[in-house]
Amino acid sequence: MSKKVLITGGAGFIGSHLADDLLKEGYEVRALDCLSPQVHGEKRDRPNYLHKDVELIIGDIRDKEIVSLALQDVSIVFHLASMVGVGQSMYEIRKYTDVNNLGTAILMECLIDSSVEKLITASSMSIYGEGAYQDGFGTIHHNSKRYVSDLKNKKWELYNDGQELQPVPTSENKVPALSSVYALSKYDQERLSLITGEAYNIPTTALRFFNVYGTRQALSNPYTGVLAIFASRFINNKPPVIFEDGNQQRDFIHVSDVARACVLAMESEKANGEVFNIGSGKQYKISFVAQKLAHVMGKEIKPEISGEYRVGDIRHCFGDISKARKLLSFEPQKNFDDGLLELSQWLEHQIANDSIEKANQELSKRGLTI
Ligand code: UD1
């Protein structure tokens, strides 16, 4: 008999792709998802992209009864249910803490009495805060940070003794430096999972995702990832708004690679009790990403550089993925050009309600853009 897998947040962007992969591998898939209006729209319909064989339970991760029900007969759990906006987390503090931290705590209590044999939790590169940096002497700095006084003067980069530091790939050894409520909640999810897993002999893995992009990312959610936000602006023939100067760097990993990493972590005993960076091993500047997306979407729209800092944002972070390569045999397969092309083809059939201006005003009126 095939094993049953529960994906919390399974109707979402990453969860739905993972569900497709698991079904192909012969697993039975159940999704627990609240179909949040911010992601799925006010009607909260079952998304069309969700594979018909996924058993969808509509419910909240903070509802202990529903979570226990969702865990019945389940062998493997992927915990992906989360609120995901860094900016939004800085004012919806209670909501983020409630859904992400408390939701995970409730899931953990329910797991104790379940038949689950393996837990994989989605963590995030955001827990690192700033990535790793190197100075002119080759010394690696793990505690670099930026100061509001510098950011007000549009001094965006990081310095040590007056010398500009260069970003280098960040490995799992970097001590977390939590710079947003969202990051704090992801770290909480990761640790709660590993601590509970160890205490109750449930093999557990936390995957620190870098910036995931691809089809099915919610386009009308102004708090989603940068590529989906930029896509929504282009669809509406408006310029994307770039914070800072656009030279900040991120590691964009295609959702198909993330789904594969999830399956590898599930299948490998070497993953038990471990954390892994799941990124592409490459990095790009945000302004370059905006240009590239405009190009594949056939738009001649120049981005607007706001020159403002979004509170909670870090300057550069990209992953050292050697641990996942070594222990999980993980190798990213979709290069950025192919991933963007696939995204642009999907975007041709999408409608996006662009509310980014309103979202940015929300940040600005609270002093969360500087
Ligand atoms: C993102 C995800 C986070 C995930 C992490 C790792 C979101 C909202 N954030 O965080 O959930 O855990 O990757 O996978 O999905 N930017 C602009 N203009 C915009 C929006 C963003 O210039 O309209 C800039 C930001 O200032 C930042 C960069 O783009 O410098 C990336 O922002 P974002 O997509 O929010 O990602 P992360 O904060 O890296």
Short mmCIF file of C-alpha atoms and ligand atoms in Angstrom, two decimals:
data_model
loop_
_atom_site.label_atom_id
_atom_site.label_comp_id
_atom_site.label_asym_id
_atom_site.label_seq_id
_atom_site.Cartn_x
_atom_site.Cartn_y
_atom_site.Cartn_z
CA MET A 1 0.00 0.00 0.00
CA SER A 2 1.31 3.46 -0.85
CA LYS A 3 2.25 5.81 1.96
CA LYS A 4 0.16 8.85 2.74
CA VAL A 5 1.85 12.24 2.84
CA LEU A 6 0.38 15.36 4.44
CA ILE A 7 1.48 18.74 3.08
CA THR A 8 0.46 21.67 5.25
CA GLY A 9 0.02 24.64 2.94
CA GLY A 10 -0.37 22.02 0.21
CA ALA A 11 -2.63 24.16 -2.01
CA GLY A 12 0.04 26.85 -2.23
CA PHE A 13 2.87 27.59 -4.59
CA ILE A 14 5.55 25.17 -3.37
CA GLY A 15 3.13 22.66 -1.84
CA SER A 16 1.20 22.09 -5.06
CA HIS A 17 4.37 21.41 -7.06
CA LEU A 18 5.58 19.04 -4.36
CA ALA A 19 2.20 17.28 -4.46
CA ASP A 20 2.63 16.69 -8.22
CA ASP A 21 6.05 15.11 -7.66
CA LEU A 22 4.84 12.92 -4.80
CA LEU A 23 1.85 11.67 -6.79
CA LYS A 24 4.19 10.77 -9.65
CA GLU A 25 6.29 8.77 -7.18
CA GLY A 26 3.21 6.83 -6.10
CA TYR A 27 2.46 8.48 -2.77
CA GLU A 28 -1.05 9.42 -1.67
CA VAL A 29 -1.21 13.14 -1.00
CA ARG A 30 -3.36 15.07 1.42
CA ALA A 31 -3.15 18.85 1.74
CA LEU A 32 -4.21 20.89 4.72
CA ASP A 33 -4.67 24.49 3.65
CA CYS A 34 -6.79 27.41 4.85
CA LEU A 35 -6.91 28.87 1.30
CA SER A 36 -5.91 32.26 2.68
CA PRO A 37 -7.68 35.07 0.76
CA GLN A 38 -4.40 36.99 0.42
CA VAL A 39 -3.06 34.08 -1.64
CA HIS A 40 -6.14 32.40 -3.11
CA GLY A 41 -8.53 35.36 -3.50
CA GLU A 42 -11.72 36.22 -1.64
CA LYS A 43 -13.70 33.28 -3.06
CA ARG A 44 -11.16 30.82 -1.67
CA ASP A 45 -11.89 28.22 -4.34
CA ARG A 46 -9.80 25.09 -4.69
CA PRO A 47 -7.02 26.23 -7.06
CA ASN A 48 -7.29 24.85 -10.61
CA TYR A 49 -3.61 23.97 -10.60
CA LEU A 50 -3.98 21.62 -7.62
CA HIS A 51 -3.80 18.03 -8.92
CA LYS A 52 -7.22 16.36 -8.82
CA ASP A 53 -5.82 13.43 -6.83
CA VAL A 54 -4.82 15.65 -3.92
CA GLU A 55 -7.21 15.25 -1.02
CA LEU A 56 -7.73 18.81 0.19
CA ILE A 57 -8.78 19.51 3.75
CA ILE A 58 -9.65 23.17 4.12
CA GLY A 59 -8.66 24.21 7.60
CA ASP A 60 -6.38 26.27 9.76
CA ILE A 61 -3.05 25.00 11.06
CA ARG A 62 -3.98 26.51 14.45
CA ASP A 63 -7.07 24.30 14.73
CA LYS A 64 -5.95 21.26 16.73
CA GLU A 65 -8.96 19.13 15.79
CA ILE A 66 -8.50 19.68 12.08
CA VAL A 67 -4.75 19.08 12.30
CA SER A 68 -5.30 15.78 14.16
CA LEU A 69 -7.84 14.75 11.57
CA ALA A 70 -5.46 15.67 8.74
CA LEU A 71 -2.74 13.51 10.35
CA GLN A 72 -4.81 10.33 10.35
CA ASP A 73 -3.02 7.45 8.56
CA VAL A 74 -0.22 9.80 7.51
CA SER A 75 3.41 8.56 7.40
CA ILE A 76 5.21 11.70 6.21
CA VAL A 77 4.55 15.38 6.87
CA PHE A 78 5.82 18.38 4.94
CA HIS A 79 5.17 21.51 6.96
CA LEU A 80 4.90 24.37 4.48
CA ALA A 81 1.94 26.34 5.88
CA SER A 82 3.14 29.86 6.64
CA MET A 83 2.54 33.52 6.13
CA VAL A 84 5.45 34.64 3.94
CA GLY A 85 5.80 38.43 3.66
CA VAL A 86 8.87 39.98 5.25
CA GLY A 87 7.48 43.54 5.04
CA GLN A 88 3.98 42.60 6.20
CA SER A 89 5.39 40.66 9.14
CA MET A 90 6.79 43.92 10.52
CA TYR A 91 3.31 45.24 11.31
CA GLU A 92 1.08 42.16 11.39
CA ILE A 93 3.29 40.88 14.19
CA ARG A 94 0.63 38.99 16.08
CA LYS A 95 -0.81 37.32 12.97
CA TYR A 96 2.61 36.12 11.79
CA THR A 97 3.51 34.84 15.23
CA ASP A 98 0.13 33.21 15.60
CA VAL A 99 0.02 31.40 12.26
CA ASN A 100 3.71 30.54 11.93
CA ASN A 101 4.86 29.94 15.50
CA LEU A 102 1.68 28.82 17.24
CA GLY A 103 0.53 26.90 14.15
CA THR A 104 3.78 24.92 14.21
CA ALA A 105 3.50 24.33 17.96
CA ILE A 106 0.02 22.87 17.47
CA LEU A 107 1.23 20.66 14.64
CA MET A 108 4.06 19.41 16.90
CA GLU A 109 1.65 18.47 19.70
CA CYS A 110 -0.51 16.59 17.23
CA LEU A 111 2.51 14.77 15.80
CA ILE A 112 3.35 13.30 19.19
CA ASP A 113 0.24 11.11 19.06
CA SER A 114 0.43 10.34 15.35
CA SER A 115 1.81 7.58 13.14
CA VAL A 116 4.20 9.99 11.39
CA GLU A 117 7.65 8.59 10.57
CA LYS A 118 9.24 11.63 9.00
CA LEU A 119 8.85 15.40 9.16
CA ILE A 120 10.26 17.93 6.72
CA THR A 121 9.81 21.59 7.62
CA ALA A 122 10.25 24.57 5.32
CA SER A 123 12.69 26.98 6.87
CA SER A 124 14.14 29.98 5.12
CA MET A 125 17.37 31.70 4.25
CA SER A 126 15.85 34.72 5.96
CA ILE A 127 16.97 33.28 9.29
CA TYR A 128 20.57 34.18 8.41
CA GLY A 129 19.78 37.87 8.26
CA GLU A 130 22.70 39.23 6.31
CA GLY A 131 24.59 36.53 4.45
CA ALA A 132 28.30 35.85 4.92
CA TYR A 133 30.82 38.52 3.88
CA GLN A 134 34.55 38.61 3.28
CA ASP A 135 36.99 41.46 3.89
CA GLY A 136 40.10 42.40 1.89
CA PHE A 137 42.23 39.99 3.96
CA GLY A 138 40.00 37.03 3.20
CA THR A 139 38.47 36.95 6.69
CA ILE A 140 34.85 35.80 6.70
CA HIS A 141 32.36 37.94 8.65
CA HIS A 142 29.22 36.34 10.01
CA ASN A 143 27.88 39.18 12.10
CA SER A 144 27.72 42.02 9.63
CA LYS A 145 24.80 44.38 9.81
CA ARG A 146 23.62 47.69 8.47
CA TYR A 147 22.80 50.80 10.48
CA VAL A 148 19.77 53.04 10.02
CA SER A 149 22.01 56.13 9.93
CA ASP A 150 23.88 54.66 6.94
CA LEU A 151 20.70 53.52 5.22
CA LYS A 152 19.24 57.02 5.57
CA ASN A 153 22.30 58.25 3.68
CA LYS A 154 21.73 55.54 1.05
CA LYS A 155 24.90 53.75 2.09
CA TRP A 156 23.57 50.32 1.22
CA GLU A 157 26.59 48.03 1.43
CA LEU A 158 28.22 46.52 4.53
CA TYR A 159 31.48 47.74 5.99
CA ASN A 160 34.13 46.63 8.43
CA ASP A 161 36.54 49.26 9.76
CA GLY A 162 35.46 51.52 6.92
CA GLN A 163 36.20 48.90 4.25
CA GLU A 164 33.42 47.58 2.05
CA LEU A 165 32.77 43.89 2.54
CA GLN A 166 32.12 41.47 -0.34
CA PRO A 167 29.25 38.98 -0.06
CA VAL A 168 30.21 35.29 -0.27
CA PRO A 169 28.04 32.13 -0.25
CA THR A 170 26.37 31.50 3.10
CA SER A 171 26.60 28.02 4.59
CA GLU A 172 24.44 26.36 7.22
CA ASN A 173 27.16 27.15 9.81
CA LYS A 174 26.30 30.81 9.85
CA VAL A 175 24.74 31.75 13.16
CA PRO A 176 21.19 33.01 12.59
CA ALA A 177 20.65 36.76 12.80
CA LEU A 178 16.94 37.40 12.70
CA SER A 179 16.10 40.75 11.16
CA SER A 180 12.33 40.44 10.70
CA VAL A 181 9.35 38.99 12.54
CA TYR A 182 8.98 36.63 9.60
CA ALA A 183 12.58 35.39 9.98
CA LEU A 184 12.06 34.88 13.70
CA SER A 185 8.95 32.82 12.98
CA LYS A 186 10.75 30.65 10.42
CA TYR A 187 13.56 29.97 12.87
CA ASP A 188 10.98 29.08 15.47
CA GLN A 189 9.34 26.63 13.04
CA GLU A 190 12.67 25.06 12.21
CA ARG A 191 13.77 24.65 15.83
CA LEU A 192 10.37 23.49 17.09
CA SER A 193 10.40 20.81 14.41
CA LEU A 194 13.94 19.60 15.13
CA ILE A 195 13.50 19.66 18.91
CA THR A 196 10.18 17.80 18.82
CA GLY A 197 11.44 15.36 16.21
CA GLU A 198 14.43 14.46 18.32
CA ALA A 199 12.45 14.13 21.55
CA TYR A 200 9.86 11.82 20.01
CA ASN A 201 12.08 9.90 17.57
CA ILE A 202 10.48 11.36 14.49
CA PRO A 203 13.28 11.80 11.93
CA THR A 204 13.12 15.50 11.02
CA THR A 205 14.76 17.73 8.43
CA ALA A 206 14.57 21.50 7.97
CA LEU A 207 15.14 22.94 4.51
CA ARG A 208 16.26 26.56 4.32
CA PHE A 209 14.80 27.72 1.04
CA PHE A 210 16.37 30.62 -0.80
CA ASN A 211 14.21 32.80 -3.08
CA VAL A 212 11.81 30.41 -4.73
CA TYR A 213 10.15 31.40 -8.01
CA GLY A 214 8.07 29.74 -10.71
CA THR A 215 4.53 29.12 -11.89
CA ARG A 216 1.62 29.28 -9.41
CA GLN A 217 3.20 31.90 -7.16
CA ALA A 218 0.36 34.19 -6.03
CA LEU A 219 0.44 37.22 -8.32
CA SER A 220 -2.19 39.27 -6.56
CA ASN A 221 -0.50 39.02 -3.17
CA PRO A 222 1.56 42.21 -2.78
CA TYR A 223 3.55 40.58 0.02
CA THR A 224 4.80 37.65 -2.02
CA GLY A 225 8.29 37.14 -3.46
CA VAL A 226 9.92 39.79 -5.60
CA LEU A 227 9.60 37.99 -8.95
CA ALA A 228 5.85 37.50 -8.59
CA ILE A 229 5.47 41.15 -7.57
CA PHE A 230 7.47 42.34 -10.56
CA ALA A 231 5.47 40.03 -12.86
CA SER A 232 2.22 41.45 -11.56
CA ARG A 233 3.46 45.00 -12.27
CA PHE A 234 4.50 44.10 -15.82
CA ILE A 235 1.20 42.33 -16.55
CA ASN A 236 -0.50 45.60 -15.61
CA ASN A 237 2.01 47.58 -17.70
CA LYS A 238 3.42 49.35 -14.68
CA PRO A 239 7.05 49.67 -13.60
CA PRO A 240 8.21 47.49 -10.75
CA VAL A 241 9.39 49.40 -7.71
CA ILE A 242 12.90 48.46 -6.62
CA PHE A 243 13.97 49.15 -3.06
CA GLU A 244 17.46 50.50 -2.29
CA ASP A 245 19.49 50.83 -5.52
CA GLY A 246 18.71 47.45 -7.08
CA ASN A 247 22.21 46.04 -6.53
CA GLN A 248 21.14 43.79 -3.65
CA GLN A 249 21.69 40.13 -4.53
CA ARG A 250 19.55 37.05 -4.02
CA ASP A 251 19.68 33.37 -4.95
CA PHE A 252 16.67 32.42 -7.09
CA ILE A 253 15.77 28.75 -7.11
CA HIS A 254 13.11 27.29 -9.34
CA VAL A 255 10.14 25.69 -7.61
CA SER A 256 10.70 22.38 -9.44
CA ASP A 257 14.17 22.15 -7.88
CA VAL A 258 12.72 22.93 -4.46
CA ALA A 259 10.09 20.21 -4.85
CA ARG A 260 12.82 17.75 -5.81
CA ALA A 261 14.92 18.74 -2.81
CA CYS A 262 11.90 18.04 -0.60
CA VAL A 263 11.55 14.53 -2.03
CA LEU A 264 15.29 13.87 -1.65
CA ALA A 265 15.17 14.98 1.99
CA MET A 266 12.19 12.69 2.56
CA GLU A 267 13.94 9.69 1.06
CA SER A 268 17.39 10.12 2.58
CA GLU A 269 18.29 8.89 6.04
CA LYS A 270 21.29 11.20 5.94
CA ALA A 271 18.85 14.10 6.11
CA ASN A 272 17.53 13.15 9.54
CA GLY A 273 18.15 15.79 12.21
CA GLU A 274 19.84 18.10 9.68
CA VAL A 275 19.28 21.53 8.14
CA PHE A 276 20.08 22.19 4.48
CA ASN A 277 20.35 25.27 2.31
CA ILE A 278 18.22 24.79 -0.78
CA GLY A 279 19.29 27.36 -3.34
CA SER A 280 20.57 27.52 -6.90
CA GLY A 281 24.20 28.19 -5.96
CA LYS A 282 24.03 31.37 -8.11
CA GLN A 283 23.16 34.97 -7.33
CA TYR A 284 21.70 37.91 -9.20
CA LYS A 285 21.10 41.59 -8.55
CA ILE A 286 17.44 42.56 -8.14
CA SER A 287 17.67 45.22 -10.89
CA PHE A 288 19.09 42.63 -13.29
CA VAL A 289 16.26 40.27 -12.41
CA ALA A 290 13.72 43.03 -13.19
CA GLN A 291 15.37 43.63 -16.57
CA LYS A 292 15.49 39.94 -17.40
CA LEU A 293 11.84 39.45 -16.53
CA ALA A 294 10.81 42.50 -18.59
CA HIS A 295 12.73 41.03 -21.51
CA VAL A 296 11.15 37.55 -21.39
CA MET A 297 7.71 39.13 -20.94
CA GLY A 298 8.32 41.40 -23.93
CA LYS A 299 7.82 44.59 -21.90
CA GLU A 300 9.76 47.78 -22.46
CA ILE A 301 9.19 49.13 -18.99
CA LYS A 302 12.04 50.48 -16.90
CA PRO A 303 11.83 49.77 -13.19
CA GLU A 304 11.47 52.60 -10.72
CA ILE A 305 14.33 52.71 -8.24
CA SER A 306 12.78 53.92 -5.00
CA GLY A 307 16.05 54.53 -3.19
CA GLU A 308 14.28 53.49 0.00
CA TYR A 309 15.12 50.76 2.46
CA ARG A 310 12.37 48.33 3.47
CA VAL A 311 12.72 47.65 7.18
CA GLY A 312 13.62 44.00 7.78
CA ASP A 313 15.39 43.58 4.42
CA ILE A 314 18.93 42.34 4.17
CA ARG A 315 21.41 43.41 1.50
CA HIS A 316 22.85 40.17 0.11
CA CYS A 317 22.34 36.51 0.80
CA PHE A 318 22.98 33.52 -1.45
CA GLY A 319 23.49 29.93 -0.59
CA ASP A 320 26.41 27.60 -0.23
CA ILE A 321 24.62 24.40 -1.23
CA SER A 322 27.52 21.99 -0.86
CA LYS A 323 25.91 20.18 2.09
CA ALA A 324 22.73 19.40 0.10
CA ARG A 325 24.88 18.37 -2.86
CA LYS A 326 26.92 16.02 -0.69
CA LEU A 327 24.33 14.46 1.59
CA LEU A 328 21.19 14.63 -0.55
CA SER A 329 22.80 14.43 -4.02
CA PHE A 330 20.82 17.58 -4.73
CA GLU A 331 21.70 19.39 -7.95
CA PRO A 332 19.63 22.34 -9.20
CA GLN A 333 18.48 21.55 -12.73
CA LYS A 334 16.50 24.51 -13.99
CA ASN A 335 18.73 27.40 -14.99
CA PHE A 336 17.46 30.94 -14.48
CA ASP A 337 16.86 31.67 -18.18
CA ASP A 338 14.77 28.54 -18.68
CA GLY A 339 12.90 29.14 -15.43
CA LEU A 340 12.04 32.72 -16.41
CA LEU A 341 10.93 31.62 -19.87
CA GLU A 342 8.61 29.01 -18.39
CA LEU A 343 7.30 31.63 -15.96
CA SER A 344 6.63 34.13 -18.75
CA GLN A 345 4.68 31.53 -20.74
CA TRP A 346 2.49 30.85 -17.72
CA LEU A 347 2.09 34.58 -17.05
CA GLU A 348 0.54 35.08 -20.49
CA HIS A 349 -2.64 33.44 -19.23
CA GLN A 350 -2.73 35.07 -15.80
CA ILE A 351 -4.60 38.05 -14.40
CA ALA A 352 -2.97 39.94 -11.56
CA ASN A 353 -4.68 42.48 -9.31
CA ASP A 354 -1.79 44.75 -8.64
CA SER A 355 -2.03 46.23 -5.14
CA ILE A 356 1.66 46.81 -4.57
CA GLU A 357 1.25 50.60 -4.32
CA LYS A 358 -1.25 50.17 -1.47
CA ALA A 359 1.03 47.64 0.23
CA ASN A 360 4.02 49.96 -0.04
CA GLN A 361 1.90 52.81 1.38
CA GLU A 362 1.05 50.56 4.34
CA LEU A 363 4.78 50.17 4.99
CA SER A 364 5.54 53.82 4.46
CA LYS A 365 2.83 55.16 6.78
CA ARG A 366 4.22 52.98 9.55
CA GLY A 367 7.76 54.20 8.98
CA LEU A 368 8.76 50.81 7.59
CA THR A 369 10.41 52.24 4.51
CA ILE A 370 13.29 54.63 5.10
C1 UD1 B 1 11.92 35.73 0.30
C2 UD1 B 1 10.55 35.32 0.70
C3 UD1 B 1 10.54 34.61 1.99
C4 UD1 B 1 11.42 33.42 1.87
C5 UD1 B 1 12.79 33.87 1.44
C6 UD1 B 1 13.61 32.67 1.17
C7 UD1 B 1 8.58 36.54 0.20
C8 UD1 B 1 7.85 37.80 0.44
N1 UD1 B 1 9.74 36.49 0.81
O1 UD1 B 1 12.46 36.71 1.19
O2 UD1 B 1 9.24 34.18 2.32
O3 UD1 B 1 11.49 32.76 3.09
O4 UD1 B 1 12.71 34.61 0.23
O5 UD1 B 1 12.97 31.89 0.23
O6 UD1 B 1 8.17 35.66 -0.51
N2 UD1 B 1 12.10 43.97 -3.53
C9 UD1 B 1 11.95 45.09 -4.34
N3 UD1 B 1 10.71 45.43 -4.77
C10 UD1 B 1 9.59 44.72 -4.42
C11 UD1 B 1 9.74 43.59 -3.59
C12 UD1 B 1 11.01 43.24 -3.16
O7 UD1 B 1 12.93 45.75 -4.68
O8 UD1 B 1 8.51 45.09 -4.87
C13 UD1 B 1 13.45 43.61 -3.08
C14 UD1 B 1 13.54 43.55 -1.57
O9 UD1 B 1 13.77 44.81 -1.01
C15 UD1 B 1 14.71 42.59 -1.38
C16 UD1 B 1 14.57 41.65 -2.60
O10 UD1 B 1 13.76 42.32 -3.54
O11 UD1 B 1 15.91 43.28 -1.45
C17 UD1 B 1 13.94 40.31 -2.28
O12 UD1 B 1 12.72 40.54 -1.60
P1 UD1 B 1 11.64 39.37 -1.29
O13 UD1 B 1 11.19 38.74 -2.53
O14 UD1 B 1 10.63 39.98 -0.40
O15 UD1 B 1 12.50 38.27 -0.65
P2 UD1 B 1 13.26 38.00 0.65
O16 UD1 B 1 13.14 39.04 1.67
O17 UD1 B 1 14.62 37.67 0.15
#
